[in-house]
C-alpha positions as CSV (number, residue, x, y, z in Angstrom):
1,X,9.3,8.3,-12.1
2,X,5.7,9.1,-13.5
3,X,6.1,6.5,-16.3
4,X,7.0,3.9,-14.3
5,X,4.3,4.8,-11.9
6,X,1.6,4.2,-14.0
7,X,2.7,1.4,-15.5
8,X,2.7,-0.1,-12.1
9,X,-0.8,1.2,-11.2
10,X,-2.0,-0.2,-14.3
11,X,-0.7,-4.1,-13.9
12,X,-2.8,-3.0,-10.5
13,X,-5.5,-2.1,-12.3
14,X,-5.2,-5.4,-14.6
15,X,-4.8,-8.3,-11.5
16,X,-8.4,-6.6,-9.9
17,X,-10.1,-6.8,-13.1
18,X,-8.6,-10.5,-13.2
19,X,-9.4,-11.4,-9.4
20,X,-13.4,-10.8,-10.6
21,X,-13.1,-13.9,-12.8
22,X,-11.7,-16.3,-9.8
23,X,-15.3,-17.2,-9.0
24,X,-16.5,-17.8,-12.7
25,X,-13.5,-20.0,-13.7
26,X,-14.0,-23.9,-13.6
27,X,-11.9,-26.0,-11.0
28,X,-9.7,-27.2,-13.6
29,X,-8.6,-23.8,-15.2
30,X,-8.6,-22.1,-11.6
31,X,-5.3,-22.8,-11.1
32,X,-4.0,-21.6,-14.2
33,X,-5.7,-18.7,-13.2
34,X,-4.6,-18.6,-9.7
35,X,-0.5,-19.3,-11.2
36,X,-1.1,-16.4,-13.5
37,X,-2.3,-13.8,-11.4
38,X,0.6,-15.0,-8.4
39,X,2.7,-14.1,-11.2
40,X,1.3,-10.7,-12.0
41,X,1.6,-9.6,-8.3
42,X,5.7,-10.8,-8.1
43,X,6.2,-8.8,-10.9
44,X,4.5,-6.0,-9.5
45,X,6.0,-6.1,-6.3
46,X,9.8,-6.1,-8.6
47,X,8.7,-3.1,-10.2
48,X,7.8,-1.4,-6.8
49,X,11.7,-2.0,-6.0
50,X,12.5,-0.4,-8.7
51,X,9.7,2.5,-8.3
52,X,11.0,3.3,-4.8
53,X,14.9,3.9,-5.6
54,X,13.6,6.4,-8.0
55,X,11.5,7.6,-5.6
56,X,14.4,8.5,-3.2
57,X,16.5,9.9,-6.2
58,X,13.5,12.9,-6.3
59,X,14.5,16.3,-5.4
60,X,13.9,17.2,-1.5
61,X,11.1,19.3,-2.2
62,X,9.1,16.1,-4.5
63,X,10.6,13.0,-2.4
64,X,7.8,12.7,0.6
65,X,5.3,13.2,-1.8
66,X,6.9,10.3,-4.4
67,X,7.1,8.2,-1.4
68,X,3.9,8.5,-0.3
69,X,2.6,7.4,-3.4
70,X,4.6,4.5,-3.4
71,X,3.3,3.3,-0.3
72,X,0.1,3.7,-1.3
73,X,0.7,1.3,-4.8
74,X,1.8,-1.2,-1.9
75,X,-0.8,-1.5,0.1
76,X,-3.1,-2.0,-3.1
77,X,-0.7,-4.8,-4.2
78,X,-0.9,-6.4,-0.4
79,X,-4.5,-6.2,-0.7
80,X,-4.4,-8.4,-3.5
81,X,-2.1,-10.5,-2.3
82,X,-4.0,-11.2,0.7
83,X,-7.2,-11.6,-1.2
84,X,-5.7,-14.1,-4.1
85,X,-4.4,-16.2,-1.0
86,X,-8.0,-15.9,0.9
87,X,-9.5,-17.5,-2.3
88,X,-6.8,-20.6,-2.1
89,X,-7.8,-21.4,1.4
90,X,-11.1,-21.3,0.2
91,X,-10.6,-23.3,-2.4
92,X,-8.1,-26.1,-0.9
93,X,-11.0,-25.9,2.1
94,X,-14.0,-26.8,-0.1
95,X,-12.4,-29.5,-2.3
96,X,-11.1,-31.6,1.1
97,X,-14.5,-31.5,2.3
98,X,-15.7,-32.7,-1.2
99,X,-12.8,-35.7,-1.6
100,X,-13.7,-36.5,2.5
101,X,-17.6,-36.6,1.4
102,X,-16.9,-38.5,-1.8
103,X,-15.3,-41.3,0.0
104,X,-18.2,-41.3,2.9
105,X,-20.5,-42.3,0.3
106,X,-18.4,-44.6,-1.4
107,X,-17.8,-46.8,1.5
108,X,-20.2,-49.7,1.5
109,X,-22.4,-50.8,4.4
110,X,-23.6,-53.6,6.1
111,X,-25.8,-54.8,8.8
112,X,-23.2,-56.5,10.6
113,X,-22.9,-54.6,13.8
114,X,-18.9,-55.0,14.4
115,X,-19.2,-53.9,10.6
116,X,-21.1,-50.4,10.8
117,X,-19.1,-49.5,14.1
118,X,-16.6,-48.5,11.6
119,X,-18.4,-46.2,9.3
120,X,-20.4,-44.4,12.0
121,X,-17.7,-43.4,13.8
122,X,-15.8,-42.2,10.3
123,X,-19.2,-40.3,10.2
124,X,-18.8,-38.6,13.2
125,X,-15.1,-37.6,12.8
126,X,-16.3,-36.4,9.3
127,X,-18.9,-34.1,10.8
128,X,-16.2,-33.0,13.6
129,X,-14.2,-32.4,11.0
130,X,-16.5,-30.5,8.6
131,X,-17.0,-28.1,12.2
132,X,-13.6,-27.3,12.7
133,X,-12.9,-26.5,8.8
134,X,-16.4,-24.1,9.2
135,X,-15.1,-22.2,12.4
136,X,-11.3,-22.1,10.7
137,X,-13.1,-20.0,7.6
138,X,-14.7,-18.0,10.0
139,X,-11.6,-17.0,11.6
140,X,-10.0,-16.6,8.4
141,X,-12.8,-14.6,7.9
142,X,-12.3,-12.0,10.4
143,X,-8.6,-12.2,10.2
144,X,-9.0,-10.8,6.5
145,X,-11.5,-8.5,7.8
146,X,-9.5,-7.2,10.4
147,X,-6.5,-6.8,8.0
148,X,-8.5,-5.0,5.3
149,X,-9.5,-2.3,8.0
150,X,-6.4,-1.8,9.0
151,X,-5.2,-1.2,5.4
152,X,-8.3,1.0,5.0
153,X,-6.8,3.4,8.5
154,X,-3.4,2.8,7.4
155,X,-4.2,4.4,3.9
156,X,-6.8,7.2,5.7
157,X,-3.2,8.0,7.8
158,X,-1.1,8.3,4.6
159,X,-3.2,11.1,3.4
160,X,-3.6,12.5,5.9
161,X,0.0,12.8,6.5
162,X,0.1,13.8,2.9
163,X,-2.3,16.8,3.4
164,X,-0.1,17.9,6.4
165,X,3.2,17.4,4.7
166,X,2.2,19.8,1.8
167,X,0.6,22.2,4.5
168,X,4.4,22.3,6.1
169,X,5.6,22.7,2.9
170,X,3.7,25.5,2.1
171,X,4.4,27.4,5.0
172,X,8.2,26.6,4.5
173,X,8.1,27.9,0.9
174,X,6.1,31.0,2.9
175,X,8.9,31.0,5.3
176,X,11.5,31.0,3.1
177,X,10.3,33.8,0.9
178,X,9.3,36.2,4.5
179,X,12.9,35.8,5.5
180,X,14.6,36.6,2.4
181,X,12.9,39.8,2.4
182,X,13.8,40.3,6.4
183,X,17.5,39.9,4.8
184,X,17.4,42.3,1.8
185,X,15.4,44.8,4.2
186,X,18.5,44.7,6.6
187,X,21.3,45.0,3.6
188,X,19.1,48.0,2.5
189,X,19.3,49.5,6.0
190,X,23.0,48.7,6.5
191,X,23.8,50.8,3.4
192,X,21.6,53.8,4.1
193,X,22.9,53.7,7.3
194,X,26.7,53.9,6.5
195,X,25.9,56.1,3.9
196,X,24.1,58.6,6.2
197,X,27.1,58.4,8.3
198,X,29.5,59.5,5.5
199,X,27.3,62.6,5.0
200,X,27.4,63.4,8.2
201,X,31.0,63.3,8.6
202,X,31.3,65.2,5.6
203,X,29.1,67.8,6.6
204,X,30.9,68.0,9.9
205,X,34.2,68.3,7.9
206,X,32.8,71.0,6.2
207,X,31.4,73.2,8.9
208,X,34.8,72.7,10.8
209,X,37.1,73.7,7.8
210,X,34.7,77.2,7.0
211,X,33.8,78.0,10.7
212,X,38.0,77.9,11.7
């Protein structure tokens, strides 16, 4: 369990340090770059298969705790995940507007009025279009915002529910020990009890047989 769980946190480790260099990387490589860190986070995600049927192999008393740390490794994969696909939207976003601008400025124009009717109106659709892809990054904006807070609470929860689930744990082992002293204390008693009852019967016996 504990190798396996670090190797998995570190191939974590490894795709973050990675995801810095998505910004530095030319547009041809990017993809190679993009491919290779996709790759990195399937193989992760295989190994957290594998992490969480060990996981549920743990004894009773080690399982919520292994589980809990599994979950946690997920949501730091997921994070990447939804970061490395942020990036691509990006991406795909900024080289259509670049291709669309590319052939605006290509076109040629000329003073022919039926002529520029044409190219205006391609201008305008271009600068409708340019809008639209400005307010979709802006809800893809607060869409990944609004996921990375909830991973944030979600992972606040988890510990918390950790810190309570080694509280109850504590008190159980506390529990535990409390009532097998209750029980030895009542064997204890049982015996000293039917053993004061034997002495008195005996001493009864006895001052029966001398007194008749």
């Amino acid at each position: 369990m504990e190798t396996l769980y670090h190797q998995t946190n570190k191939k974590i480790q490894e795709v973050q340090s990675l995801m810095g260099n998505l910004e530095k990387t030319d547009r041809q490589s990017v993809h190679l770059l993009e491919n290779d860190l996709q790759d990195r986070i399937d193989q992760i995600f295989s190994q957290l298969e594998r992490l969480e049927i060990v996981a549920s192999k743990e004894p009773p008393n080690r399982r919520p705790n292994a589980k809990l740390r599994v979950d946690q490794l997920k949501y730091d994969v997921q994070h990447l995940r939804t970061a490395l696909q942020n990036f691509q939207h990006r991406r795909y976003t900024r080289e259509a507007q670049e291709r669309e601008r590319e052939e605006l400025m290509s076109r040629t124009f000329t003073t022919n009025d039926a002529d520029t009717s044409i190219p205006i109106d391609e201008t305008l659709q271009f600068n409708s279009s340019l809008h639209n892809a400005h307010r979709g990054m802006d809800d893809l904006l607060s869409s990944s915002s609004n996921i990375l807070n909830g991973l944030r609470d979600q992972r606040s929860t988890l510990k918390g529910t950790h810190k309570k689930m080694l509280d109850v744990a504590n008190m159980l082992g506390l529990s535990n020990t409390v009532m097998r002293l209750i029980e030895r204390r009542a064997t204890q008693d049982k015996f000293i009890m039917i053993g004061g009852m034997l002495l008195t019967c005996v001493f009864m016996f006895l001052v029966i047989r001398y007194l008749g």
